[in-house]
Short mmCIF file of C-alpha atoms in Angstrom, two decimals:
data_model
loop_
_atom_site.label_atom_id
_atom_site.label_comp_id
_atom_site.label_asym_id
_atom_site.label_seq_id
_atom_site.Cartn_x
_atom_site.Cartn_y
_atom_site.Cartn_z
CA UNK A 1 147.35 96.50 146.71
CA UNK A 2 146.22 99.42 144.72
CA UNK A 3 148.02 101.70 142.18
CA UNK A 4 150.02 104.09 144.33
CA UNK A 5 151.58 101.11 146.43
CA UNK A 6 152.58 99.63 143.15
CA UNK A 7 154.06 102.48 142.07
CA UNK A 8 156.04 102.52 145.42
CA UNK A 9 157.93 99.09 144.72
CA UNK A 10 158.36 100.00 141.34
CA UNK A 11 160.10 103.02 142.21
CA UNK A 12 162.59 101.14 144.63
CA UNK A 13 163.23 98.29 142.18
CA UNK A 14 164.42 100.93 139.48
CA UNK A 15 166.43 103.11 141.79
CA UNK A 16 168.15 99.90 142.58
CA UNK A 17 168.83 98.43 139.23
CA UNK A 18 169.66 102.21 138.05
CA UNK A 19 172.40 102.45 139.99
CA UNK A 20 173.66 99.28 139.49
CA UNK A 21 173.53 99.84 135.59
CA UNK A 22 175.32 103.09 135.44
CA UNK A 23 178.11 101.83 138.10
CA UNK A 24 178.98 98.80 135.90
CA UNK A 25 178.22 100.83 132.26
CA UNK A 26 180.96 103.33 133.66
CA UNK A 27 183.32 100.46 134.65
CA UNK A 28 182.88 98.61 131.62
CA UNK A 29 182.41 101.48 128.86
CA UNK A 30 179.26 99.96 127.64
CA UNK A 31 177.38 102.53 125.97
CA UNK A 32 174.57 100.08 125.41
CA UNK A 33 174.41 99.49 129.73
CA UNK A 34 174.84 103.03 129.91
CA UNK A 35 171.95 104.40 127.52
CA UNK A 36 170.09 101.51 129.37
CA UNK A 37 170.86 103.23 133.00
CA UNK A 38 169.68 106.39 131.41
CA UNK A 39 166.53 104.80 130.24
CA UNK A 40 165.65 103.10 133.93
CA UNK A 41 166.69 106.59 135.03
CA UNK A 42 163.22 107.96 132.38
CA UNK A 43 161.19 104.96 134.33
CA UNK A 44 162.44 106.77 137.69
CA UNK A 45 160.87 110.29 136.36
CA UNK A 46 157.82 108.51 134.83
CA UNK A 47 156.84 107.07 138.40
CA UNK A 48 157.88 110.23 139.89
CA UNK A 49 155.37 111.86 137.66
CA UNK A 50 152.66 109.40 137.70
CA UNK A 51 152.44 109.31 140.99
CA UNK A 52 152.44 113.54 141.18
CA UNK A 53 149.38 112.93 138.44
CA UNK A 54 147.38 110.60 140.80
CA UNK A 55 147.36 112.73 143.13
CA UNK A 56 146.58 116.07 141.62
CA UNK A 57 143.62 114.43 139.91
CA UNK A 58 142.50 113.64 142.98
CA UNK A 59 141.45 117.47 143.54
CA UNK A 60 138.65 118.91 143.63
CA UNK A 61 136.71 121.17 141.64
CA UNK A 62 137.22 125.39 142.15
CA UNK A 63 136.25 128.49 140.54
CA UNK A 64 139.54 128.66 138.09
CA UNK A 65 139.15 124.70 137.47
CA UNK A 66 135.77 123.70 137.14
CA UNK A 67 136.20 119.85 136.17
CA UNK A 68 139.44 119.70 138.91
CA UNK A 69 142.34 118.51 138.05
CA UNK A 70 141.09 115.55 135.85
CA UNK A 71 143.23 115.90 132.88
CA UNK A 72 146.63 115.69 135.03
CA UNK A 73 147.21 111.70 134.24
CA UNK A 74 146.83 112.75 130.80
CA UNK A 75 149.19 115.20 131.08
CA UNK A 76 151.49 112.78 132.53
CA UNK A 77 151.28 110.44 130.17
CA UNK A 78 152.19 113.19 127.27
CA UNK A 79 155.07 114.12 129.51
CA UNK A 80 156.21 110.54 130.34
CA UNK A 81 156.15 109.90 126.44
CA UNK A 82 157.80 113.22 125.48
CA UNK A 83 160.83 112.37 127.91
CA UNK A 84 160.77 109.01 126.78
CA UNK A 85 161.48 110.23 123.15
CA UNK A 86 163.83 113.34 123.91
CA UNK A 87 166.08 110.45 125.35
CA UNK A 88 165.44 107.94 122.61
CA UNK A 89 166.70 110.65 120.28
CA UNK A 90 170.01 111.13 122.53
CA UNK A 91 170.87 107.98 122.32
CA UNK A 92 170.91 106.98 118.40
CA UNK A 93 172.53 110.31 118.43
CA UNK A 94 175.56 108.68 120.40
CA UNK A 95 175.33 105.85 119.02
CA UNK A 96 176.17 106.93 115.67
CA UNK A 97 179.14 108.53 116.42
CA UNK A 98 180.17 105.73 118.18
CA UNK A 99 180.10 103.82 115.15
CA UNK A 100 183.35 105.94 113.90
CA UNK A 101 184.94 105.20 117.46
CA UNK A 102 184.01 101.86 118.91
CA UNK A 103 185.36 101.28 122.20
CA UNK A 104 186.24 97.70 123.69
CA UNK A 105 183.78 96.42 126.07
CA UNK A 106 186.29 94.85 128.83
CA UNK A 107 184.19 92.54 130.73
CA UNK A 108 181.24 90.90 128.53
CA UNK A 109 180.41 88.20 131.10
CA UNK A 110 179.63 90.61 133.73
CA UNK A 111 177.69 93.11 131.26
CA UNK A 112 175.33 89.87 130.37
CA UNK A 113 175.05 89.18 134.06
CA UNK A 114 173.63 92.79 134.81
CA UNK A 115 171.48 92.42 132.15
CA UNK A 116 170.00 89.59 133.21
CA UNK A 117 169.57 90.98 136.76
CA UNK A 118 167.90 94.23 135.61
CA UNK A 119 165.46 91.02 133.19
CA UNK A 120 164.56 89.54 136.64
CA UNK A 121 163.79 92.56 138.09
CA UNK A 122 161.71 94.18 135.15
CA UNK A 123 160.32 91.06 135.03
CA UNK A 124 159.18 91.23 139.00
CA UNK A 125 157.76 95.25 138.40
CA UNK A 126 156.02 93.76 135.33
CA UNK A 127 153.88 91.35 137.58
CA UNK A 128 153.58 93.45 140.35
CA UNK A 129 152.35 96.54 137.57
CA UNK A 130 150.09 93.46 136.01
CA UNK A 131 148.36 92.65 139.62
CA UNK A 132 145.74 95.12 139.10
CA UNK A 133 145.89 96.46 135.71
CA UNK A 134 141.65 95.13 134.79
CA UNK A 135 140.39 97.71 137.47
CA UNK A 136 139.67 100.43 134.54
CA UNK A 137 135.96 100.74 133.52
CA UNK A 138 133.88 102.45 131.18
CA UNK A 139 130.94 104.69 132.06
CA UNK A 140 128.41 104.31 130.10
CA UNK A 141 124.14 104.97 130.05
CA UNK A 142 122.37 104.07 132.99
CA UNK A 143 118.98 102.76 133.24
CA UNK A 144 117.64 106.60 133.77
CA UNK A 145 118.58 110.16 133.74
CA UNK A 146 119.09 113.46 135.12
CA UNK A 147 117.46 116.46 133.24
CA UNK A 148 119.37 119.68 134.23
CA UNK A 149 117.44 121.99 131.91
CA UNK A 150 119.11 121.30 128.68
CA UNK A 151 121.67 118.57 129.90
CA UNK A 152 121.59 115.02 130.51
CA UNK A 153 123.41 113.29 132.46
CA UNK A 154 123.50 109.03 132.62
CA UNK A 155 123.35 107.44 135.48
CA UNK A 156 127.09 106.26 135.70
CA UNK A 157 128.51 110.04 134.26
CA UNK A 158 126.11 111.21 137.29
CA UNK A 159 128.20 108.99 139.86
CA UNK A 160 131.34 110.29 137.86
CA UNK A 161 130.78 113.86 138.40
CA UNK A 162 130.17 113.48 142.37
CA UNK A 163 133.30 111.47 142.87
CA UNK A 164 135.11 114.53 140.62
CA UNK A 165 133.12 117.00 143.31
CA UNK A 166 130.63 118.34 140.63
CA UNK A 167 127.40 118.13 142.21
CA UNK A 168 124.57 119.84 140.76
CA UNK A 169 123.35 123.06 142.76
CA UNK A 170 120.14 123.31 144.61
CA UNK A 171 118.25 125.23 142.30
CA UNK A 172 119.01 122.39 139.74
CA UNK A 173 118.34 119.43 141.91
CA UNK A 174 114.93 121.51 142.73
CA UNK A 175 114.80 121.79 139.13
CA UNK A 176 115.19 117.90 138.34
CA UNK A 177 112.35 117.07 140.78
CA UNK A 178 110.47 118.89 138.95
CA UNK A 179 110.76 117.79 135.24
CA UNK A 180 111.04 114.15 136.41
CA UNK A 181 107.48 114.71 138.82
CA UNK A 182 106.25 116.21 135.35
CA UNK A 183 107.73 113.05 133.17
CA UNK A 184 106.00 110.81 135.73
CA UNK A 185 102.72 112.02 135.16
CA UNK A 186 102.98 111.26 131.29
CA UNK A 187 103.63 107.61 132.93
CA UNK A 188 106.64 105.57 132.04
CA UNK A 189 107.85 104.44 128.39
CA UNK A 190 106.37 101.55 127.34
CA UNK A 191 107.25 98.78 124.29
CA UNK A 192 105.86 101.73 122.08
CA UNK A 193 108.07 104.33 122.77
CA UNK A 194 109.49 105.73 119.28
CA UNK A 195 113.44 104.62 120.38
CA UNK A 196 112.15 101.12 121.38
CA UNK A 197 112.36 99.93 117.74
CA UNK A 198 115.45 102.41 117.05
CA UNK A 199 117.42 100.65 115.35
CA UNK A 200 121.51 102.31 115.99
CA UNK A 201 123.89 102.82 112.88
CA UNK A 202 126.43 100.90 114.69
CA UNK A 203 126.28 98.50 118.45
CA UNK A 204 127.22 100.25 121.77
CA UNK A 205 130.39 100.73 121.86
CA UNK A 206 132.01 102.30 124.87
CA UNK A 207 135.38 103.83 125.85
CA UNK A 208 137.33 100.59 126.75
CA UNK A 209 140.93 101.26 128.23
CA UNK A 210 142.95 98.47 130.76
CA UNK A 211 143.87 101.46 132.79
CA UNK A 212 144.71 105.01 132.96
CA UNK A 213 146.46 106.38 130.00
CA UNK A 214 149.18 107.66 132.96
CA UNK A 215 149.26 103.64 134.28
CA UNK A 216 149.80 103.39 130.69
CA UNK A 217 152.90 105.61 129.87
CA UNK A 218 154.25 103.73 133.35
CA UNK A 219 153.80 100.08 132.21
CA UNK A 220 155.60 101.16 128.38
CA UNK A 221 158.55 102.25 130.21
CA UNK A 222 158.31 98.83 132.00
CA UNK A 223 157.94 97.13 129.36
CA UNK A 224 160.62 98.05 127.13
CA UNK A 225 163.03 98.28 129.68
CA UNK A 226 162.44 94.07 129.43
CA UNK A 227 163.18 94.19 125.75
CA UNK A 228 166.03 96.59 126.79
CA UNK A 229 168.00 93.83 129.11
CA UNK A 230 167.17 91.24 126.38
CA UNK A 231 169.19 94.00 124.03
CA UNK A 232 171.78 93.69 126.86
CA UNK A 233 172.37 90.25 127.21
CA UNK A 234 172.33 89.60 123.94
CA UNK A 235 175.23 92.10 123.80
CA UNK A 236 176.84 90.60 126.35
CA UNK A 237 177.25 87.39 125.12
CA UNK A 238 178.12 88.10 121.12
CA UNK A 239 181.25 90.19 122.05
CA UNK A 240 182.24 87.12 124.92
CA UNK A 241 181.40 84.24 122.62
CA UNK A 242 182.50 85.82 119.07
CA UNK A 243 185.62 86.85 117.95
CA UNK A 244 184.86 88.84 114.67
CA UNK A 245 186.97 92.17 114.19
CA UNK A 246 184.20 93.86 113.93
CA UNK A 247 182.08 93.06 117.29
CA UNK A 248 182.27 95.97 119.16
CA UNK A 249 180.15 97.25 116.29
CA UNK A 250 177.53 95.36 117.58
CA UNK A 251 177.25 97.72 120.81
CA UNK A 252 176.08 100.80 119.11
CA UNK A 253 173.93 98.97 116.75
CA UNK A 254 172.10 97.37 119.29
CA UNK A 255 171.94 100.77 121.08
CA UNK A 256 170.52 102.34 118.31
CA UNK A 257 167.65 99.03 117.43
CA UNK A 258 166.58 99.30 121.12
CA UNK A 259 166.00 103.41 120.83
CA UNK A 260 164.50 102.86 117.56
CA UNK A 261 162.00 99.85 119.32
CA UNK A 262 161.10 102.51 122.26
CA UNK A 263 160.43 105.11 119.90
CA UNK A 264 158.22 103.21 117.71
CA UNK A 265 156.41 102.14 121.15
CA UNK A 266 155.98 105.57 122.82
CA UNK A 267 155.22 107.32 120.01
CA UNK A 268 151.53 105.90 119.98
CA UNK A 269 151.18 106.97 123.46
CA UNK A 270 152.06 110.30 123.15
CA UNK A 271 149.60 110.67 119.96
CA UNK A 272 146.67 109.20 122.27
CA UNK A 273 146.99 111.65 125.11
CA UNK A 274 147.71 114.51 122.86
CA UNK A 275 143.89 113.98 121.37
CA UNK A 276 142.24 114.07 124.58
CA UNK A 277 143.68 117.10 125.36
CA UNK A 278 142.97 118.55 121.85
CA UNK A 279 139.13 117.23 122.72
CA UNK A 280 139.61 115.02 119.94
CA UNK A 281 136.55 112.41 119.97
CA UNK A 282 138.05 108.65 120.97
CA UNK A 283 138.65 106.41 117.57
CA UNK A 284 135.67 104.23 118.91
CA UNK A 285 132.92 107.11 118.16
CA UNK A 286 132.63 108.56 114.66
CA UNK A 287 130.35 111.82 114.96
CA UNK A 288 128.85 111.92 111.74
CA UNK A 289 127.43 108.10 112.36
CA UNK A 290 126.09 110.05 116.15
CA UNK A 291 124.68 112.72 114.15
CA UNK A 292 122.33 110.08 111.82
CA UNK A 293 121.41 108.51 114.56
CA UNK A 294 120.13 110.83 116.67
CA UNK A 295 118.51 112.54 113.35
CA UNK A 296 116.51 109.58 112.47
CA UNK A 297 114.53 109.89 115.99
CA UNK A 298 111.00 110.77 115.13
CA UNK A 299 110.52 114.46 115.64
CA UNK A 300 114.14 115.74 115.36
CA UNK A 301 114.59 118.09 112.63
CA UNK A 302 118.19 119.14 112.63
CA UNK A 303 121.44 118.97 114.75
CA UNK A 304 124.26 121.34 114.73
CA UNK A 305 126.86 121.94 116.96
CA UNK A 306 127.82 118.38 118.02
CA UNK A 307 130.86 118.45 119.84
CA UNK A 308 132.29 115.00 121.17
CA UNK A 309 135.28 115.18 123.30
CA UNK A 310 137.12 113.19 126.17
CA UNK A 311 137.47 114.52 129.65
CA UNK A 312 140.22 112.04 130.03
CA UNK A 313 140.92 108.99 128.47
CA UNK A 314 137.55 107.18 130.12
CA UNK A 315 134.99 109.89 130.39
CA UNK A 316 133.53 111.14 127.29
CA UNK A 317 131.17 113.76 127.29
CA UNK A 318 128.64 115.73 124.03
CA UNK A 319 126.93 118.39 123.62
CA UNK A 320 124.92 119.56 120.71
CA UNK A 321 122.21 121.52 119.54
CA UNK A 322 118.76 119.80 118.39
CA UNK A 323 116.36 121.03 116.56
CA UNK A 324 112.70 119.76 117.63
CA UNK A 325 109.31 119.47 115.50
CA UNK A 326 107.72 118.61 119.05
CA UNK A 327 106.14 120.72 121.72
CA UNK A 328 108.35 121.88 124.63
CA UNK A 329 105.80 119.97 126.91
CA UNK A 330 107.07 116.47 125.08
CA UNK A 331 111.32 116.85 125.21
CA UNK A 332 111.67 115.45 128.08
CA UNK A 333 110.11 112.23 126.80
CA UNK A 334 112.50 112.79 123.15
CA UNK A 335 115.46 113.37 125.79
CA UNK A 336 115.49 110.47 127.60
CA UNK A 337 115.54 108.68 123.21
CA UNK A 338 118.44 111.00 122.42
CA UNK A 339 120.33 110.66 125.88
CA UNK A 340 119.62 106.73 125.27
CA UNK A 341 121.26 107.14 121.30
CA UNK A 342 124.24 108.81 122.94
CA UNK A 343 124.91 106.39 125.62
CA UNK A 344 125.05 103.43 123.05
CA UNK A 345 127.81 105.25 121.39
CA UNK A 346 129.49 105.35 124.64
CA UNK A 347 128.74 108.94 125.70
CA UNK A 348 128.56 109.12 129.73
CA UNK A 349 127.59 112.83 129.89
CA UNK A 350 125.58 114.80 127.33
CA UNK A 351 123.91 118.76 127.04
CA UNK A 352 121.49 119.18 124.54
CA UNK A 353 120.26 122.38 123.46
CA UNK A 354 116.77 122.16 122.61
CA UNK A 355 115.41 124.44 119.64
CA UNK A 356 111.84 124.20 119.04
CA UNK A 357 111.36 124.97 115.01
CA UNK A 358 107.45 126.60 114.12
CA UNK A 359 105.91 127.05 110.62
CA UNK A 360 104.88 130.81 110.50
CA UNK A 361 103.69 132.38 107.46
CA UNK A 362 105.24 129.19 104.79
CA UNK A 363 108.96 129.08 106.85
CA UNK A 364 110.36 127.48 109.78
CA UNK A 365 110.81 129.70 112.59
CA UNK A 366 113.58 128.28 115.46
CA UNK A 367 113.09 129.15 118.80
CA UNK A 368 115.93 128.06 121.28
CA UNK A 369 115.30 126.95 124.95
CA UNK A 370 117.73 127.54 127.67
CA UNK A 371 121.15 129.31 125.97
CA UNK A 372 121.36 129.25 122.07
CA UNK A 373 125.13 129.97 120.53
CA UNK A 374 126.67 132.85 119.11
CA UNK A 375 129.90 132.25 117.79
CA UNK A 376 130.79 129.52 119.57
CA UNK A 377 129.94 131.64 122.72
CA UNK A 378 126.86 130.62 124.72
CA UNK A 379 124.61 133.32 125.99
CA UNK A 380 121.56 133.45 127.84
CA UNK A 381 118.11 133.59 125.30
#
């Protein structure tokens, strides 16, 4: 069973239990079961939109959107957790004014009942969400790589930009045969090659995620709609089983603990997908410790314009500029070291911008290869 059909029954289990919950919550003036409808009701929109983002990150590449649609399960996500929030706030807004008028709850035994209906069925949508929830990977360096000019390209980010549609043209493919023919003929790296006995400011560490950040917005609403019916039934029970003056107290202050829980829950969420789509490098790569690294390669000079970002929350991609002591007959042996140092940080898809640096007359002259930057806009050398 894969994603979408999960998402399927979990859509029908909470249109079930949402009706049921607001039915009884109206019955019963429960503002507790009510908020609680409303938030099954947010799990009902966050399918709706997860499912929308599956499939529009499904498309393919055009002229106006060059990596697809990639990003839209990110989106998702930020939109699941923004709705999930907006509502949180709602409901600790009516729960403090129903602290200055409490209303009797009239039938406790059936509001613990629901609650433990809408447990067993969370519970069921939790399993079913759980089935599959391993099938995320991380793309990492493969055993070789494709030189497009000044880009690299692992093996695995290579298989990640054909399923995404973003094949290489055929003057680069003619262009690939051609530097790896002339890489061939300096033979392969041997036990001697200078990153053999690199030694990396920190172990390969790659972007490591359960499942989509979208699957991820979807299984917090899950989640703490359990934690929600525990709220419930604990509800439930006090005002049947107690007979302090005050009970009915207990109803908006267990409203306002359980939006105070979901906040504290989504939040996180919605600060994750708000850095990938600010390109904001995962919290598993540190750029300055990329930077030494790649600097302490024999016959790097100088690197500027590193730039680490995600695609989404599993592909991470670099570019930078690097400037080279070798000869331009020799980078594509140095390449293959720095596309290695990139990939053991976890980088599946890399450009470098070769700049070859000369001593004329006592000072270092830098000439670029390919596209060199001006003001952050790349032009043609």
């Amino acid at each position: 069973m894969n994603n979408w059909h999960k998402l399927q029954i979990l859509v029908l289990i909470q249109l079930i239990f949402f009706l049921l919950e607001l039915i009884t919550g109206l019955m019963l003036r429960s503002l507790t079961l009510i908020g609680d409808s409303f938030h099954v009701f947010s799990d009902l929109l966050s399918l709706g939109v997860a499912m929308a983002a599956m499939k529009l990150a499904k498309a393919k590449p055009d002229a106006r959107y060059t990596y697809g649609l990639r990003r839209a399960e990110v989106l998702g996500a930020l939109i699941n957790g923004a709705t999930l929030l907006y509502l949180c706030f709602t409901l600790i807004i009516q729960a403090f004014n129903r602290f200055f008028n409490p209303e009797e709850i009239t039938n406790p035994k059936f509001l613990a009942a629901v609650g433990l209906a809408g447990l067993v069925s969370n519970i069921l949508g939790l399993l079913v969400f759980q089935d599959g929830h391993d099938h995320g990977h991380s793309h990492n360096g493969g055993g070789h790589s494709h030189v497009h000019g000044g880009s690299l390209l692992s093996g695995a980010a290579a298989d990640e930009e054909a399923s995404a549609g973003l094949m290489p043209s055929e003057a680069l493919a003619a262009e690939e045969r051609r530097l790896l023919e002339e890489q061939h003929s300096y033979g392969a790296m041997d036990e001697s090659s200078s990153h053999i006995n690199h030694h990396h400011s920190r172990p390969r560490e790659a972007i490591k995620s359960k499942r989509p950040l979208n699957m991820d917005g979807v299984y917090l609403h899950v989640l703490s709609d359990v934690v929600n019916n525990i709220v419930v039934i604990v509800l439930g029970l006090f005002v049947w089983l107690t007979d302090f003056s005050w009970k009915y107290y207990a109803d908006p202050a267990l409203c306002m603990l359980m939006a105070v829980l979901i906040t504290w829950g989504t939040i996180p969420l919605c600060v994750r997908a708000a850095k990938v789509l600010l390109n904001a490098a995962p919290p598993s790569v540190n750029a300055a410790e990329v930077k030494d690294d790649i600097k302490s390669l024999p016959g790097i000079v100088n690197i500027h314009d590193l730039h680490i970002w995600q695609l989404n929350d599993e592909v991470l991609i670099a570019t930078l500029h690097v400037a080279v002591s070798a000869p331009p007959d020799s980078f594509s042996e140095l390449s293959r070291d720095i596309l290695h140092c990139l990939s053991e940080h976890g980088v599946s898809s890399a450009t470098v911008q070769p700049e070859f640096v000369g001593i004329a007359n006592g000072s270092r002259e830098c000439v670029a290869y390919g596209n060199t930057s001006s003001g952050g806009l790349a032009t043609d050398a």
